Structure formats: structure tokens, C-alpha cells
Amino acid sequence: MESICYTSLNRQFAALIEGEGDVIACLANMSAFLNEHVPNINWVGFYLRQGDQLVLGPFQGKVACTRIPWGQGVCGTAAALDTVQRVANVHDFSGHISCDSASNAEIVLPVHYQQAVFAVLDIDSPVFDRFSEDDQLGLSLLVKTLEQHLNISPI
């Protein structure tokens, strides 16, 4: 699998959202940006927190689940525990919510606004064990850039 230079991607992404105050525009562009630059994925996007559930936000890929209960599935677990969930085989994840049967691996990263989970970034792949520790660190860097931007340009 080809290596991704997340430092370079982070600089490009920061330039892409610089000066943009609309959160939906930033999330939409981040989804498209990652879809373009991260190989071997079949879905990338955001679920936004609304009370005790996550609601589908901007994404790239096939039609997706619209609502995910807080604490359920990979996305709900990442949000409730406020931790990255990197799953090598989603079929082994207890309570996995399957929106696309072609997805075999998943990584979900919490996104914070004012120190609280505001959303999760969800990325699926048809390739088992697609996401490495390097991917997790690189994607975390991109999420941190997004969070810093959101806190400068309040949502």
C-alpha cells in the first residue's frame, strides 16, 4: 500500500479552509479532500452530534446511515468514549452498524469544538486492516487542524 505524506496533506488542507467561516463548507471540503488523497477507501465523511445521536453530515461515497445512536457502532463508540476507533475488521466489532456491505475496515476520529465532541470523522475501506498507526496519527493531525480552525471561526 502506498505511503501517504500526512504532513503535506495537512498543509494543503489548512490552506484549503483558511478564511472559511462556514463549518459545513469546511467539513464538505475535508471529506472531498480526503476522498481524493487517501487511497483504498470507499466512504469518508462526518456524523454530527445532535443530542443523544449522530446525524449524517457532509460525506463522499454511497448513500449512508442517516442516524447513529450515541455509543452504538464504531462511530457512536468513538463519540461516547471520545477516542479514535481503528477497526481492522468491522465484522468482528460487536454492534457494528453496516451501512455498506463492501466496507471491511474503518477508522473513526472524534472532532471537538470547545472541548466537547461535536462530530466524528468516519472513513471506511473495502480492504481489511486498511488503517495503520501512521494513518491514525496523520488523520489525527488533520482533525486537529480542523478543530483549531473551528475554534478560531466559531460555528
PDB file of C-alpha atoms in Angstrom:
ATOM      1  CA  MET A   1       0.000   0.000   0.000  1.00  0.00           C
ATOM      2  CA  GLU A   2       1.352   3.412  -0.924  1.00  0.00           C
ATOM      3  CA  SER A   3       2.579   5.758   1.790  1.00  0.00           C
ATOM      4  CA  ILE A   4       0.730   8.993   2.452  1.00  0.00           C
ATOM      5  CA  CYS A   5       2.578  12.180   3.416  1.00  0.00           C
ATOM      6  CA  TYR A   6       0.134  13.466   6.007  1.00  0.00           C
ATOM      7  CA  THR A   7       2.336  16.483   6.834  1.00  0.00           C
ATOM      8  CA  SER A   8       1.976  17.692   3.250  1.00  0.00           C
ATOM      9  CA  LEU A   9      -1.755  16.884   3.223  1.00  0.00           C
ATOM     10  CA  ASN A  10      -2.189  18.825   6.447  1.00  0.00           C
ATOM     11  CA  ARG A  11      -0.549  21.934   4.946  1.00  0.00           C
ATOM     12  CA  GLN A  12      -2.767  21.655   1.871  1.00  0.00           C
ATOM     13  CA  PHE A  13      -5.886  21.178   3.969  1.00  0.00           C
ATOM     14  CA  ALA A  14      -5.050  24.147   6.218  1.00  0.00           C
ATOM     15  CA  ALA A  15      -4.697  26.334   3.115  1.00  0.00           C
ATOM     16  CA  LEU A  16      -7.985  24.966   1.735  1.00  0.00           C
ATOM     17  CA  ILE A  17     -10.044  26.021   4.775  1.00  0.00           C
ATOM     18  CA  GLU A  18      -8.133  29.203   5.631  1.00  0.00           C
ATOM     19  CA  GLY A  19     -10.564  32.096   5.939  1.00  0.00           C
ATOM     20  CA  GLU A  20     -13.680  29.909   5.596  1.00  0.00           C
ATOM     21  CA  GLY A  21     -16.102  30.521   8.442  1.00  0.00           C
ATOM     22  CA  ASP A  22     -18.842  28.079   7.459  1.00  0.00           C
ATOM     23  CA  VAL A  23     -18.467  24.743   9.248  1.00  0.00           C
ATOM     24  CA  ILE A  24     -20.453  22.755   6.671  1.00  0.00           C
ATOM     25  CA  ALA A  25     -18.245  24.091   3.873  1.00  0.00           C
ATOM     26  CA  CYS A  26     -15.129  23.072   5.838  1.00  0.00           C
ATOM     27  CA  LEU A  27     -16.492  19.575   6.551  1.00  0.00           C
ATOM     28  CA  ALA A  28     -17.606  19.119   2.948  1.00  0.00           C
ATOM     29  CA  ASN A  29     -14.209  20.141   1.610  1.00  0.00           C
ATOM     30  CA  MET A  30     -12.399  17.933   4.124  1.00  0.00           C
ATOM     31  CA  SER A  31     -14.498  14.945   3.009  1.00  0.00           C
ATOM     32  CA  ALA A  32     -13.753  15.622  -0.660  1.00  0.00           C
ATOM     33  CA  PHE A  33     -10.068  16.303   0.077  1.00  0.00           C
ATOM     34  CA  LEU A  34      -9.608  13.029   1.960  1.00  0.00           C
ATOM     35  CA  ASN A  35     -11.583  11.099  -0.657  1.00  0.00           C
ATOM     36  CA  GLU A  36      -9.193  12.433  -3.290  1.00  0.00           C
ATOM     37  CA  HIS A  37      -5.961  11.825  -1.357  1.00  0.00           C
ATOM     38  CA  VAL A  38      -6.465   8.700   0.778  1.00  0.00           C
ATOM     39  CA  PRO A  39      -6.278   5.524  -1.311  1.00  0.00           C
ATOM     40  CA  ASN A  40      -8.322   2.365  -0.833  1.00  0.00           C
ATOM     41  CA  ILE A  41     -11.347   3.916   0.862  1.00  0.00           C
ATOM     42  CA  ASN A  42     -14.983   3.681  -0.141  1.00  0.00           C
ATOM     43  CA  TRP A  43     -16.588   6.228   2.207  1.00  0.00           C
ATOM     44  CA  VAL A  44     -15.415   9.303   4.097  1.00  0.00           C
ATOM     45  CA  GLY A  45     -17.470  11.852   5.948  1.00  0.00           C
ATOM     46  CA  PHE A  46     -18.835  13.259   9.135  1.00  0.00           C
ATOM     47  CA  TYR A  47     -21.558  12.450  11.597  1.00  0.00           C
ATOM     48  CA  LEU A  48     -22.608  15.459  13.676  1.00  0.00           C
ATOM     49  CA  ARG A  49     -23.744  15.265  17.265  1.00  0.00           C
ATOM     50  CA  GLN A  50     -27.383  16.117  17.844  1.00  0.00           C
ATOM     51  CA  GLY A  51     -28.358  15.315  21.413  1.00  0.00           C
ATOM     52  CA  ASP A  52     -28.036  11.568  22.028  1.00  0.00           C
ATOM     53  CA  GLN A  53     -27.325  10.630  18.425  1.00  0.00           C
ATOM     54  CA  LEU A  54     -25.051  11.283  15.490  1.00  0.00           C
ATOM     55  CA  VAL A  55     -26.638  12.602  12.306  1.00  0.00           C
ATOM     56  CA  LEU A  56     -25.153  12.274   8.835  1.00  0.00           C
ATOM     57  CA  GLY A  57     -23.197  15.308   7.686  1.00  0.00           C
ATOM     58  CA  PRO A  58     -21.088  16.066   4.612  1.00  0.00           C
ATOM     59  CA  PHE A  59     -19.572  12.948   3.015  1.00  0.00           C
ATOM     60  CA  GLN A  60     -18.204  11.298  -0.117  1.00  0.00           C
ATOM     61  CA  GLY A  61     -19.393   7.817  -1.050  1.00  0.00           C
ATOM     62  CA  LYS A  62     -22.532   5.730  -1.304  1.00  0.00           C
ATOM     63  CA  VAL A  63     -25.764   6.523   0.499  1.00  0.00           C
ATOM     64  CA  ALA A  64     -25.158   6.159   4.241  1.00  0.00           C
ATOM     65  CA  CYS A  65     -26.931   5.534   7.508  1.00  0.00           C
ATOM     66  CA  THR A  66     -28.623   8.766   8.497  1.00  0.00           C
ATOM     67  CA  ARG A  67     -28.685   8.432  12.308  1.00  0.00           C
ATOM     68  CA  ILE A  68     -26.456   6.513  14.686  1.00  0.00           C
ATOM     69  CA  PRO A  69     -27.334   6.231  18.387  1.00  0.00           C
ATOM     70  CA  TRP A  70     -24.730   7.641  20.781  1.00  0.00           C
ATOM     71  CA  GLY A  71     -22.488   4.828  21.982  1.00  0.00           C
ATOM     72  CA  GLN A  72     -23.501   2.347  19.263  1.00  0.00           C
ATOM     73  CA  GLY A  73     -21.499   1.101  16.303  1.00  0.00           C
ATOM     74  CA  VAL A  74     -17.959   2.255  15.600  1.00  0.00           C
ATOM     75  CA  CYS A  75     -18.988   5.910  15.199  1.00  0.00           C
ATOM     76  CA  GLY A  76     -21.172   6.045  18.299  1.00  0.00           C
ATOM     77  CA  THR A  77     -18.488   4.289  20.335  1.00  0.00           C
ATOM     78  CA  ALA A  78     -15.791   6.741  19.190  1.00  0.00           C
ATOM     79  CA  ALA A  79     -18.053   9.656  20.126  1.00  0.00           C
ATOM     80  CA  ALA A  80     -19.159   8.295  23.506  1.00  0.00           C
ATOM     81  CA  LEU A  81     -15.660   7.210  24.578  1.00  0.00           C
ATOM     82  CA  ASP A  82     -14.033  10.254  22.933  1.00  0.00           C
ATOM     83  CA  THR A  83     -11.331   8.021  21.457  1.00  0.00           C
ATOM     84  CA  VAL A  84     -10.204   7.030  17.995  1.00  0.00           C
ATOM     85  CA  GLN A  85     -11.607   3.695  16.915  1.00  0.00           C
ATOM     86  CA  ARG A  86      -9.372   1.886  14.400  1.00  0.00           C
ATOM     87  CA  VAL A  87     -11.025  -1.359  13.367  1.00  0.00           C
ATOM     88  CA  ALA A  88      -9.124  -3.860  11.198  1.00  0.00           C
ATOM     89  CA  ASN A  89     -12.230  -5.996  10.552  1.00  0.00           C
ATOM     90  CA  VAL A  90     -15.604  -4.360  11.146  1.00  0.00           C
ATOM     91  CA  HIS A  91     -17.308  -7.757  11.063  1.00  0.00           C
ATOM     92  CA  ASP A  92     -15.543  -8.567  14.348  1.00  0.00           C
ATOM     93  CA  PHE A  93     -16.681  -5.321  16.024  1.00  0.00           C
ATOM     94  CA  SER A  94     -19.563  -6.086  18.364  1.00  0.00           C
ATOM     95  CA  GLY A  95     -22.547  -3.933  17.434  1.00  0.00           C
ATOM     96  CA  HIS A  96     -21.096  -2.738  14.113  1.00  0.00           C
ATOM     97  CA  ILE A  97     -23.703  -0.851  12.088  1.00  0.00           C
ATOM     98  CA  SER A  98     -23.300  -1.829   8.444  1.00  0.00           C
ATOM     99  CA  CYS A  99     -24.233   0.928   6.025  1.00  0.00           C
ATOM    100  CA  ASP A 100     -22.273  -0.599   3.123  1.00  0.00           C
ATOM    101  CA  SER A 101     -21.612  -4.329   2.994  1.00  0.00           C
ATOM    102  CA  ALA A 102     -18.438  -3.646   0.965  1.00  0.00           C
ATOM    103  CA  SER A 103     -16.768  -1.966   3.953  1.00  0.00           C
ATOM    104  CA  ASN A 104     -14.349  -4.191   5.850  1.00  0.00           C
ATOM    105  CA  ALA A 105     -12.178  -1.766   7.854  1.00  0.00           C
ATOM    106  CA  GLU A 106     -12.948   1.557   9.497  1.00  0.00           C
ATOM    107  CA  ILE A 107     -11.350   4.394  11.384  1.00  0.00           C
ATOM    108  CA  VAL A 108     -13.384   6.967  13.308  1.00  0.00           C
ATOM    109  CA  LEU A 109     -11.908  10.080  14.902  1.00  0.00           C
ATOM    110  CA  PRO A 110     -13.763  12.384  17.319  1.00  0.00           C
ATOM    111  CA  VAL A 111     -13.860  16.064  16.339  1.00  0.00           C
ATOM    112  CA  HIS A 112     -14.029  18.609  19.162  1.00  0.00           C
ATOM    113  CA  TYR A 113     -15.445  22.094  19.437  1.00  0.00           C
ATOM    114  CA  GLN A 114     -14.948  23.935  22.719  1.00  0.00           C
ATOM    115  CA  GLN A 115     -13.569  20.755  24.353  1.00  0.00           C
ATOM    116  CA  ALA A 116     -16.658  18.648  23.570  1.00  0.00           C
ATOM    117  CA  VAL A 117     -17.247  16.033  20.873  1.00  0.00           C
ATOM    118  CA  PHE A 118     -19.007  17.920  18.113  1.00  0.00           C
ATOM    119  CA  ALA A 119     -18.745  15.286  15.362  1.00  0.00           C
ATOM    120  CA  VAL A 120     -16.831  12.238  14.211  1.00  0.00           C
ATOM    121  CA  LEU A 121     -14.824  11.747  11.046  1.00  0.00           C
ATOM    122  CA  ASP A 122     -15.643   8.297   9.674  1.00  0.00           C
ATOM    123  CA  ILE A 123     -13.567   6.578   6.982  1.00  0.00           C
ATOM    124  CA  ASP A 124     -14.396   3.129   5.601  1.00  0.00           C
ATOM    125  CA  SER A 125     -12.376   0.813   3.389  1.00  0.00           C
ATOM    126  CA  PRO A 126     -13.123  -2.379   1.487  1.00  0.00           C
ATOM    127  CA  VAL A 127      -9.581  -3.522   2.435  1.00  0.00           C
ATOM    128  CA  PHE A 128      -9.225  -5.432   5.693  1.00  0.00           C
ATOM    129  CA  ASP A 129      -6.746  -3.827   8.132  1.00  0.00           C
ATOM    130  CA  ARG A 130      -6.512  -0.766   5.846  1.00  0.00           C
ATOM    131  CA  PHE A 131      -5.691   1.794   8.545  1.00  0.00           C
ATOM    132  CA  SER A 132      -2.281   1.769  10.208  1.00  0.00           C
ATOM    133  CA  GLU A 133      -0.962   3.615  13.222  1.00  0.00           C
ATOM    134  CA  ASP A 134       0.613   6.077  10.750  1.00  0.00           C
ATOM    135  CA  ASP A 135      -2.823   6.680   9.223  1.00  0.00           C
ATOM    136  CA  GLN A 136      -4.265   7.248  12.679  1.00  0.00           C
ATOM    137  CA  LEU A 137      -1.546   9.764  13.561  1.00  0.00           C
ATOM    138  CA  GLY A 138      -1.813  11.531  10.208  1.00  0.00           C
ATOM    139  CA  LEU A 139      -5.593  11.728  10.261  1.00  0.00           C
ATOM    140  CA  SER A 140      -5.442  12.942  13.868  1.00  0.00           C
ATOM    141  CA  LEU A 141      -3.187  15.773  12.686  1.00  0.00           C
ATOM    142  CA  LEU A 142      -5.754  16.762  10.050  1.00  0.00           C
ATOM    143  CA  VAL A 143      -8.577  16.626  12.612  1.00  0.00           C
ATOM    144  CA  LYS A 144      -6.530  18.819  14.980  1.00  0.00           C
ATOM    145  CA  THR A 145      -6.125  21.379  12.180  1.00  0.00           C
ATOM    146  CA  LEU A 146      -9.887  21.316  11.620  1.00  0.00           C
ATOM    147  CA  GLU A 147     -10.565  21.718  15.364  1.00  0.00           C
ATOM    148  CA  GLN A 148      -8.188  24.681  15.624  1.00  0.00           C
ATOM    149  CA  HIS A 149      -9.914  26.291  12.658  1.00  0.00           C
ATOM    150  CA  LEU A 150     -13.384  25.738  14.157  1.00  0.00           C
ATOM    151  CA  ASN A 151     -12.315  27.301  17.446  1.00  0.00           C
ATOM    152  CA  ILE A 152     -10.952  30.372  15.625  1.00  0.00           C
ATOM    153  CA  SER A 153     -14.018  30.664  13.356  1.00  0.00           C
ATOM    154  CA  PRO A 154     -16.857  29.777  15.764  1.00  0.00           C
ATOM    155  CA  ILE A 155     -19.587  27.530  14.431  1.00  0.00           C
TER     156      ILE A 155
END
